[in-house]
PDB file of C-alpha atoms in Angstrom:
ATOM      1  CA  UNK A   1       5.451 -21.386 -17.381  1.00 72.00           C
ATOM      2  CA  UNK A   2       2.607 -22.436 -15.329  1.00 80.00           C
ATOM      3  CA  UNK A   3       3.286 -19.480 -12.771  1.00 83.00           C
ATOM      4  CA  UNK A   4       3.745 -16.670 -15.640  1.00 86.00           C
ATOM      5  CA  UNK A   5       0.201 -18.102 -16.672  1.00 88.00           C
ATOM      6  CA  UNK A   6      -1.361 -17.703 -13.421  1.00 89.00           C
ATOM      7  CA  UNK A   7       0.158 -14.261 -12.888  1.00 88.00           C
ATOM      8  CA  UNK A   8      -1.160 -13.350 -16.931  1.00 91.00           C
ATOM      9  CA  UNK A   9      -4.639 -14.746 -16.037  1.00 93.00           C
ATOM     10  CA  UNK A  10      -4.603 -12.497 -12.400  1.00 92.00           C
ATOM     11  CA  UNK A  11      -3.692  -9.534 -14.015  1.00 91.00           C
ATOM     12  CA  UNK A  12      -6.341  -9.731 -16.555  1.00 93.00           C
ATOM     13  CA  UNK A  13      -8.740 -10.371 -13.715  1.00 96.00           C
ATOM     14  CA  UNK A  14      -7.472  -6.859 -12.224  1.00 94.00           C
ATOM     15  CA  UNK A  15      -6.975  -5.099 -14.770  1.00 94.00           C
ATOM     16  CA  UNK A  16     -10.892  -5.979 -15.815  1.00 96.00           C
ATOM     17  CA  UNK A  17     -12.132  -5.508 -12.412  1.00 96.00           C
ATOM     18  CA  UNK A  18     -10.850  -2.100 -11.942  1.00 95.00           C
ATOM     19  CA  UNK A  19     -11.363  -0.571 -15.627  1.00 96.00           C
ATOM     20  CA  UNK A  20     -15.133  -1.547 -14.581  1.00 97.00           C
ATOM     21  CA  UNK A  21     -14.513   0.206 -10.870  1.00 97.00           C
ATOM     22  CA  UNK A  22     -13.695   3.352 -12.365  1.00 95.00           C
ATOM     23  CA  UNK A  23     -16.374   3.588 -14.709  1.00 95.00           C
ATOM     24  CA  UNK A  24     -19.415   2.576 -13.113  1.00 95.00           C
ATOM     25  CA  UNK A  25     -18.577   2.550  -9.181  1.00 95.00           C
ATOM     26  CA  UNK A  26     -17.616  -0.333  -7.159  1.00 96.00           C
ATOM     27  CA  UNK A  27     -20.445  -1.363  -5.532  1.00 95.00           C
ATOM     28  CA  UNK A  28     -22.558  -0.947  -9.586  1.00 96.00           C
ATOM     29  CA  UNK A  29     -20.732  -3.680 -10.624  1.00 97.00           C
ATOM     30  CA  UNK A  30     -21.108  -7.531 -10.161  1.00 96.00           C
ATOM     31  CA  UNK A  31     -18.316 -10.112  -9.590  1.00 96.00           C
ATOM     32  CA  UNK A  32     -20.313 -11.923 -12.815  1.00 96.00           C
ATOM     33  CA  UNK A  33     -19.849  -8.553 -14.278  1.00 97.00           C
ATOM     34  CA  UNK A  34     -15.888  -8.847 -14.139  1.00 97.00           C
ATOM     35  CA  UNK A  35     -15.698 -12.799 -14.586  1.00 96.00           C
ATOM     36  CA  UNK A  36     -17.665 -11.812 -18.207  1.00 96.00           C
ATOM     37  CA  UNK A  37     -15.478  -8.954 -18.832  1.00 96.00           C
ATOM     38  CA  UNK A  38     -12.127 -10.953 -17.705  1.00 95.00           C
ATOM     39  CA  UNK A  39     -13.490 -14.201 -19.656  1.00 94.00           C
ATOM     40  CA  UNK A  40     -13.726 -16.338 -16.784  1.00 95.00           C
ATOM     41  CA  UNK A  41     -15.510 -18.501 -14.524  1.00 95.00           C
ATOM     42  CA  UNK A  42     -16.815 -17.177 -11.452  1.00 96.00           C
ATOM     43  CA  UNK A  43     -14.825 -20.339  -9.212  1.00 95.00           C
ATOM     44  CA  UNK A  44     -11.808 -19.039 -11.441  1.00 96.00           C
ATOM     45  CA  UNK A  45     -12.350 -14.998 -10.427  1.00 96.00           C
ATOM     46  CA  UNK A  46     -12.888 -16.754  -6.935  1.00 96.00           C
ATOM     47  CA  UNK A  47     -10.031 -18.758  -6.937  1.00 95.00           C
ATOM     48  CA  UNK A  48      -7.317 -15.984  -6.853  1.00 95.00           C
ATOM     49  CA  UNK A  49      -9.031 -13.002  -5.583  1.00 95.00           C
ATOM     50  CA  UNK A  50     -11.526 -14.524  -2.711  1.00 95.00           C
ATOM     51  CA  UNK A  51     -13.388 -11.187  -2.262  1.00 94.00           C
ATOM     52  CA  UNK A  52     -14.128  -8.423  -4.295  1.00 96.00           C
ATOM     53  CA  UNK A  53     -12.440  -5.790  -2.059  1.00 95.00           C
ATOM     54  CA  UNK A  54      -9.377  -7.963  -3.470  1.00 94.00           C
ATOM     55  CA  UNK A  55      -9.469  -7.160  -6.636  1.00 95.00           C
ATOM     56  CA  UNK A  56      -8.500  -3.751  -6.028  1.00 95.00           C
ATOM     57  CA  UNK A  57      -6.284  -4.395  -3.145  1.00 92.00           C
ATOM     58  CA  UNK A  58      -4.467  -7.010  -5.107  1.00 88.00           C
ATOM     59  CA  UNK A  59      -2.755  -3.871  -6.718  1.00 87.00           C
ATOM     60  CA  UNK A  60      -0.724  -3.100  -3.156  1.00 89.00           C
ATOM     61  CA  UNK A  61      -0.251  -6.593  -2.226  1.00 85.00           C
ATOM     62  CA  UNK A  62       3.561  -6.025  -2.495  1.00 86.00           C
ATOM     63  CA  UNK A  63       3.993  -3.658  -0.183  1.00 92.00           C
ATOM     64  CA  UNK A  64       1.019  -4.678   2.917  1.00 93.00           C
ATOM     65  CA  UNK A  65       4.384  -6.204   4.456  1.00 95.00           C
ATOM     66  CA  UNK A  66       6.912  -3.896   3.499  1.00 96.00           C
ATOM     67  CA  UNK A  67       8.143  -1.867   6.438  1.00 96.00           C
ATOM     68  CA  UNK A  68       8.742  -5.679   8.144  1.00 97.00           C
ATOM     69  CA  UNK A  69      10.855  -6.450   5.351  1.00 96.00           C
ATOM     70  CA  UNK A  70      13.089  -2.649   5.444  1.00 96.00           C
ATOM     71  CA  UNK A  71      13.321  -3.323   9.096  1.00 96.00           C
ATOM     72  CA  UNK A  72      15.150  -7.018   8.493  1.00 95.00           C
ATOM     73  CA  UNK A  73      17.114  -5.773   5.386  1.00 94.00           C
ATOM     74  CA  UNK A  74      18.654  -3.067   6.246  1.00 87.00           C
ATOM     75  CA  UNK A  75      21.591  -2.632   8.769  1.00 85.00           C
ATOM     76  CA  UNK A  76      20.145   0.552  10.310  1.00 91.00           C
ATOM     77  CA  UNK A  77      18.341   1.113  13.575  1.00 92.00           C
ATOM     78  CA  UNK A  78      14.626   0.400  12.455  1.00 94.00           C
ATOM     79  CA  UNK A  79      13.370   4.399  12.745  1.00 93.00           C
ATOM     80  CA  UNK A  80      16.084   5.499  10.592  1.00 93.00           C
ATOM     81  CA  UNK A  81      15.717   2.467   7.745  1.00 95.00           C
ATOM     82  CA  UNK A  82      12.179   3.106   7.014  1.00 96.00           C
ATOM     83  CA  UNK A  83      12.857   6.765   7.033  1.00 96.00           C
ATOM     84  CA  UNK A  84      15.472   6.147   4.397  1.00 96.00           C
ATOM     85  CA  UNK A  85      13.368   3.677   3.040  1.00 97.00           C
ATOM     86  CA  UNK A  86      10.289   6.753   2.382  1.00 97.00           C
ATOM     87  CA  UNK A  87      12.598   9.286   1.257  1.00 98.00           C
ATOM     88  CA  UNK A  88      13.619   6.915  -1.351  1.00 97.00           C
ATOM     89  CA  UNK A  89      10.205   6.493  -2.334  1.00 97.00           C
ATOM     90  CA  UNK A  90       9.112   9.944  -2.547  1.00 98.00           C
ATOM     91  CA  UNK A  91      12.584  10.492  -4.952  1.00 98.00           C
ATOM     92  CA  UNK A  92      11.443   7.618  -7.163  1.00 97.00           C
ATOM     93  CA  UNK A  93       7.547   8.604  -6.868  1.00 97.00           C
ATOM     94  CA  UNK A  94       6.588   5.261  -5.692  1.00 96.00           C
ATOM     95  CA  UNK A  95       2.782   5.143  -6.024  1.00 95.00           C
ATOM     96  CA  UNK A  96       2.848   4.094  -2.403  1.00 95.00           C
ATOM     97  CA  UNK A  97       4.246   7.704  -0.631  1.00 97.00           C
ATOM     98  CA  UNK A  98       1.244   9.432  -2.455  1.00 96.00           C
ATOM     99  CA  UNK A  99       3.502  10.920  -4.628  1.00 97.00           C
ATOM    100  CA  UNK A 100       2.466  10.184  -8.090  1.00 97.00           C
ATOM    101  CA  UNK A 101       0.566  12.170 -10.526  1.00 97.00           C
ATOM    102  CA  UNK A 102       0.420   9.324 -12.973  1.00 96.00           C
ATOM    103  CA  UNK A 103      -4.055   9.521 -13.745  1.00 95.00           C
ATOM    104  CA  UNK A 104      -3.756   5.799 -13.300  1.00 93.00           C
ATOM    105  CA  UNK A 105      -2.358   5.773  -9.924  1.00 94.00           C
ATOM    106  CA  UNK A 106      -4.582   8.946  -8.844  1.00 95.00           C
ATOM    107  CA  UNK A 107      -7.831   7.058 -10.077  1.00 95.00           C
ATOM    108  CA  UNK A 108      -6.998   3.936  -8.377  1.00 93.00           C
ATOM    109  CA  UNK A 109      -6.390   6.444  -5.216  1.00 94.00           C
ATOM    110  CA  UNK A 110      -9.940   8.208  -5.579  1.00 95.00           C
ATOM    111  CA  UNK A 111     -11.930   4.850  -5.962  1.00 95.00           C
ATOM    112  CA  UNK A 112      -9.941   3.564  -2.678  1.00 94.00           C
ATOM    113  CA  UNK A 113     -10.786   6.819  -0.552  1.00 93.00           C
ATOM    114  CA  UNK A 114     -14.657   7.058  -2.569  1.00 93.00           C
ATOM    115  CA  UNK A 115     -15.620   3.139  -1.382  1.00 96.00           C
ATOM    116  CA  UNK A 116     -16.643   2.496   2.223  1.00 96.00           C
ATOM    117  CA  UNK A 117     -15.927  -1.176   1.348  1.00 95.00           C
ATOM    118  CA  UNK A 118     -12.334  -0.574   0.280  1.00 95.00           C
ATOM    119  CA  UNK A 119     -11.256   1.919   2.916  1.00 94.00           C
ATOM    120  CA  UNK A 120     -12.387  -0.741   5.243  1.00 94.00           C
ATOM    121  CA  UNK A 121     -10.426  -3.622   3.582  1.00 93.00           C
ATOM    122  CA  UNK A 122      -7.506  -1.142   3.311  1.00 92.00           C
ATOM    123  CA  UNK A 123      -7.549  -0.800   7.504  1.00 92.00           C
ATOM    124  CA  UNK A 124      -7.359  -4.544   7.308  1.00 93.00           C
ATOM    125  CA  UNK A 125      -4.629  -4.489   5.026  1.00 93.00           C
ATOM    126  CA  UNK A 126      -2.910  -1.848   7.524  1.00 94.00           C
ATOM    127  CA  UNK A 127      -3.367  -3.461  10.793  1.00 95.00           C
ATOM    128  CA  UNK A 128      -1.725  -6.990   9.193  1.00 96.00           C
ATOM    129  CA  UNK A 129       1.302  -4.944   7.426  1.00 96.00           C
ATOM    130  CA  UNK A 130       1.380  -3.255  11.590  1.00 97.00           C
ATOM    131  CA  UNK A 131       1.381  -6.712  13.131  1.00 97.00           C
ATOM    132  CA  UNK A 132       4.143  -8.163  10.623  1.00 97.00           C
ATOM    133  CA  UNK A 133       6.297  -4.837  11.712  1.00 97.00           C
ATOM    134  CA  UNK A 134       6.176  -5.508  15.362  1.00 97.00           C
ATOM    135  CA  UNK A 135       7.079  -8.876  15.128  1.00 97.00           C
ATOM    136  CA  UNK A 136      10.395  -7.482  13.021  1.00 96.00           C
ATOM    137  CA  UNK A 137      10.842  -5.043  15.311  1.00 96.00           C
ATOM    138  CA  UNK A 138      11.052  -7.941  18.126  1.00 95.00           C
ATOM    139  CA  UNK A 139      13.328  -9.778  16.371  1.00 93.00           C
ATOM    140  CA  UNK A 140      15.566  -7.396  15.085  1.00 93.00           C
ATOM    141  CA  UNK A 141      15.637  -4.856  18.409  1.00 90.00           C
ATOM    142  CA  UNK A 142      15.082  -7.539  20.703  1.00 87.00           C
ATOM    143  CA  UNK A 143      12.314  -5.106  22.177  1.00 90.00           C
ATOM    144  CA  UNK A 144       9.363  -6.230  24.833  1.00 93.00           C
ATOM    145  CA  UNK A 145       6.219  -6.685  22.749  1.00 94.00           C
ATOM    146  CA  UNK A 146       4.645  -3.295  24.169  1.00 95.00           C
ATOM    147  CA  UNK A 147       7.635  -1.460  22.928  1.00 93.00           C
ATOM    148  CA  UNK A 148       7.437  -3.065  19.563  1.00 95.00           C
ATOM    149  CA  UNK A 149       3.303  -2.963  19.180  1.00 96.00           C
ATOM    150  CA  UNK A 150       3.580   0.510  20.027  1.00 94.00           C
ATOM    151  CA  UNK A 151       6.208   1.583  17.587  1.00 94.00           C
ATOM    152  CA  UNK A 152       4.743  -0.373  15.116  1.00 96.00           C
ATOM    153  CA  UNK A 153       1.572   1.399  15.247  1.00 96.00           C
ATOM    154  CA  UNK A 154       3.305   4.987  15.180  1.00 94.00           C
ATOM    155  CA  UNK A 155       5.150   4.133  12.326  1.00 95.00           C
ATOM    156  CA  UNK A 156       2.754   2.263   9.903  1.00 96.00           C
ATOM    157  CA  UNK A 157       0.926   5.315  11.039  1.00 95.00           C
ATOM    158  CA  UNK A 158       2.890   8.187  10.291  1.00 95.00           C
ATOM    159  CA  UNK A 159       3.420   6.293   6.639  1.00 95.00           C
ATOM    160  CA  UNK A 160       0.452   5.810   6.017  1.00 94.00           C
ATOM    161  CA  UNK A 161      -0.680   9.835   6.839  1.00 96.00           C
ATOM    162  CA  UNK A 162       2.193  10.839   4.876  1.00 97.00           C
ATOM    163  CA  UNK A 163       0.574   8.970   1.951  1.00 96.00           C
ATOM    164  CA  UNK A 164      -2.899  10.328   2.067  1.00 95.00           C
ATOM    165  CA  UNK A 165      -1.495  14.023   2.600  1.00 97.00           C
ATOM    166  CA  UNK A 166       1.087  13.402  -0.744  1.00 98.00           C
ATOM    167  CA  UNK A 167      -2.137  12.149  -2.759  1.00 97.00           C
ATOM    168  CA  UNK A 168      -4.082  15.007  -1.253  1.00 96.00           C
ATOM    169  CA  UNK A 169      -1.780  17.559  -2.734  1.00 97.00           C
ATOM    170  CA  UNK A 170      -1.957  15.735  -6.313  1.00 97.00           C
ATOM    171  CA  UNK A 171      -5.539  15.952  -5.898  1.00 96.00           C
ATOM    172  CA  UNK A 172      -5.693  19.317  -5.259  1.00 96.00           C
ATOM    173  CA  UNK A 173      -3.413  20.359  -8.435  1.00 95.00           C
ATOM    174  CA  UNK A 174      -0.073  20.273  -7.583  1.00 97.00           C
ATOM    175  CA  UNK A 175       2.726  18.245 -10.043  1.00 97.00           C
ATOM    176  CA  UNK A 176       4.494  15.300  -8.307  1.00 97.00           C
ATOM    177  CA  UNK A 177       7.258  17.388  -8.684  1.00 97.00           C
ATOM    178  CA  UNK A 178       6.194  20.705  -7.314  1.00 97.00           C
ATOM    179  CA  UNK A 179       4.730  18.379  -4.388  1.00 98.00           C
ATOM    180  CA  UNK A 180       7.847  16.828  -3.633  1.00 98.00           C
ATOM    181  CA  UNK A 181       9.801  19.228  -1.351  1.00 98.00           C
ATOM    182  CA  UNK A 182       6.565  19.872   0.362  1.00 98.00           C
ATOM    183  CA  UNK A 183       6.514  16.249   1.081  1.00 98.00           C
ATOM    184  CA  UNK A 184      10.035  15.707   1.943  1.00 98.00           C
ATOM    185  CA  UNK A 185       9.746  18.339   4.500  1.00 97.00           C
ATOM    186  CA  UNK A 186       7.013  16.660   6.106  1.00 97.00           C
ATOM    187  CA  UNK A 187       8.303  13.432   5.943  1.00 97.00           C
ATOM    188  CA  UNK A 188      11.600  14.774   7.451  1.00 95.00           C
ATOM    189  CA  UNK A 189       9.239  16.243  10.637  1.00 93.00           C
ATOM    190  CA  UNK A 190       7.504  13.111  11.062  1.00 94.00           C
ATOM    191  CA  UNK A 191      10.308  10.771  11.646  1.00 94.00           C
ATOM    192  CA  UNK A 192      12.129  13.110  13.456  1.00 92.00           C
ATOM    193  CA  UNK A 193       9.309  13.654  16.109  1.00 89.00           C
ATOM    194  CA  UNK A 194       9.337   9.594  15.929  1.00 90.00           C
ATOM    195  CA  UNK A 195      13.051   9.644  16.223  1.00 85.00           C
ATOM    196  CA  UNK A 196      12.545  11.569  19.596  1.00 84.00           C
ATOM    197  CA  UNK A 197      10.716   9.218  21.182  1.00 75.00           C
ATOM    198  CA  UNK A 198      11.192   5.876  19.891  1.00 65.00           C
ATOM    199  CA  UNK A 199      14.890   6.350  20.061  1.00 62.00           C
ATOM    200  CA  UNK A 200      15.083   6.423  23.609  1.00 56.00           C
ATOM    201  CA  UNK A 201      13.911   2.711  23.339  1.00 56.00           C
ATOM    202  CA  UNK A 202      16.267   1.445  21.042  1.00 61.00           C
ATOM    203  CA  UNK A 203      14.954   2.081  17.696  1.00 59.00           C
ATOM    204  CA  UNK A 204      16.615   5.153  16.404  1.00 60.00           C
TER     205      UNK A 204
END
């Protein structure tokens, strides 16, 4: 009970934070702006999100280590699992892919890409979600730590690019649907150029 209460009291802390994002503008609104709105302390706002770049981030927490995770779960040469792994996403329109047309999701997108301070947080949030794939790929390859840094970085990249191109797309007009074989297409291309490299060391 105690843990649904914190999880309540964080997502009314998010959920205040951002409805005041999208109105007035990140960097126009206070953390004692969002404490007030959330009905909170400040040392309470403070104690689960410890920066204000956090309450937005907060939103993609679950998947800043998710390609690590793919890699260990599945029982597929790394390439080829998170390749599966996108696909999937892009037929379910995970938020994640870019491929959503939901206003909520597309607003969250445009304040990201709109705030200096969040882009930055997000390259943090990329380059610890990299590191946490090249230690999987290490232990599930069994693949020098150049080998696996490198990869790591190519394929947190490609994901990520993928992403912003999907949400581009939206952006520009296009349905999630009419997007989508657009997307699979170019999702297809990028892991098979990937493919043709990083399978020669073990990871196709």
């Amino acid at each position: 009970m105690r843990e649904r209460k914190k999880e309540r009291t964080r997502k009314a802390i998010s959920d205040a934070a951002i409805t005041l994002f999208l109105r007035s503008g990140f960097d126009q609104v206070s953390i004692t702006q969002v404490a007030e709105a959330a009905e909170v302390s400040r040392r309470t706002l403070f104690a689960y999100f410890p920066t204000k770049e956090d309450l937005v981030v907060h939103r993609l927490a679950d998947h800043e280590f998710e390609n690590a995770r793919v890699v260990r779960a599945r029982r597929e040469p790394p390439v080829a699992a998170l390749r599966a792994h996108f696909l999937e996403g892009l037929r379910e329109r995970d938020p994640i892919t870019g491929l959503s047309d939901k206003p909520e999701v597309l607003a969250l997108y445009r304040l990201i890409k709109e705030t200096p301070a969040l882009m930055n947080r997000m390259v943090t949030f990329h380059a610890s979600g990299t590191r946490a794939l090249a230690d999987a790929l290490r232990e599930v390859a069994d693949v020098p730590p150049l080998v696996a840094d490198l990869a790591a970085d190519q394929l947190s990249g490609v994901r990520w690019r993928l992403a912003l191109d999907n949400n581009a797309r939206i952006t520009a007009g296009a349905s999630a649907d009419e997007a989508y074989p657009e997307a699979v297409e170019a999702a297809e291309l990028s892991f098979s150029l990937l493919l043709n490299g990083l399978g020669s060391a073990g990871l196709g």
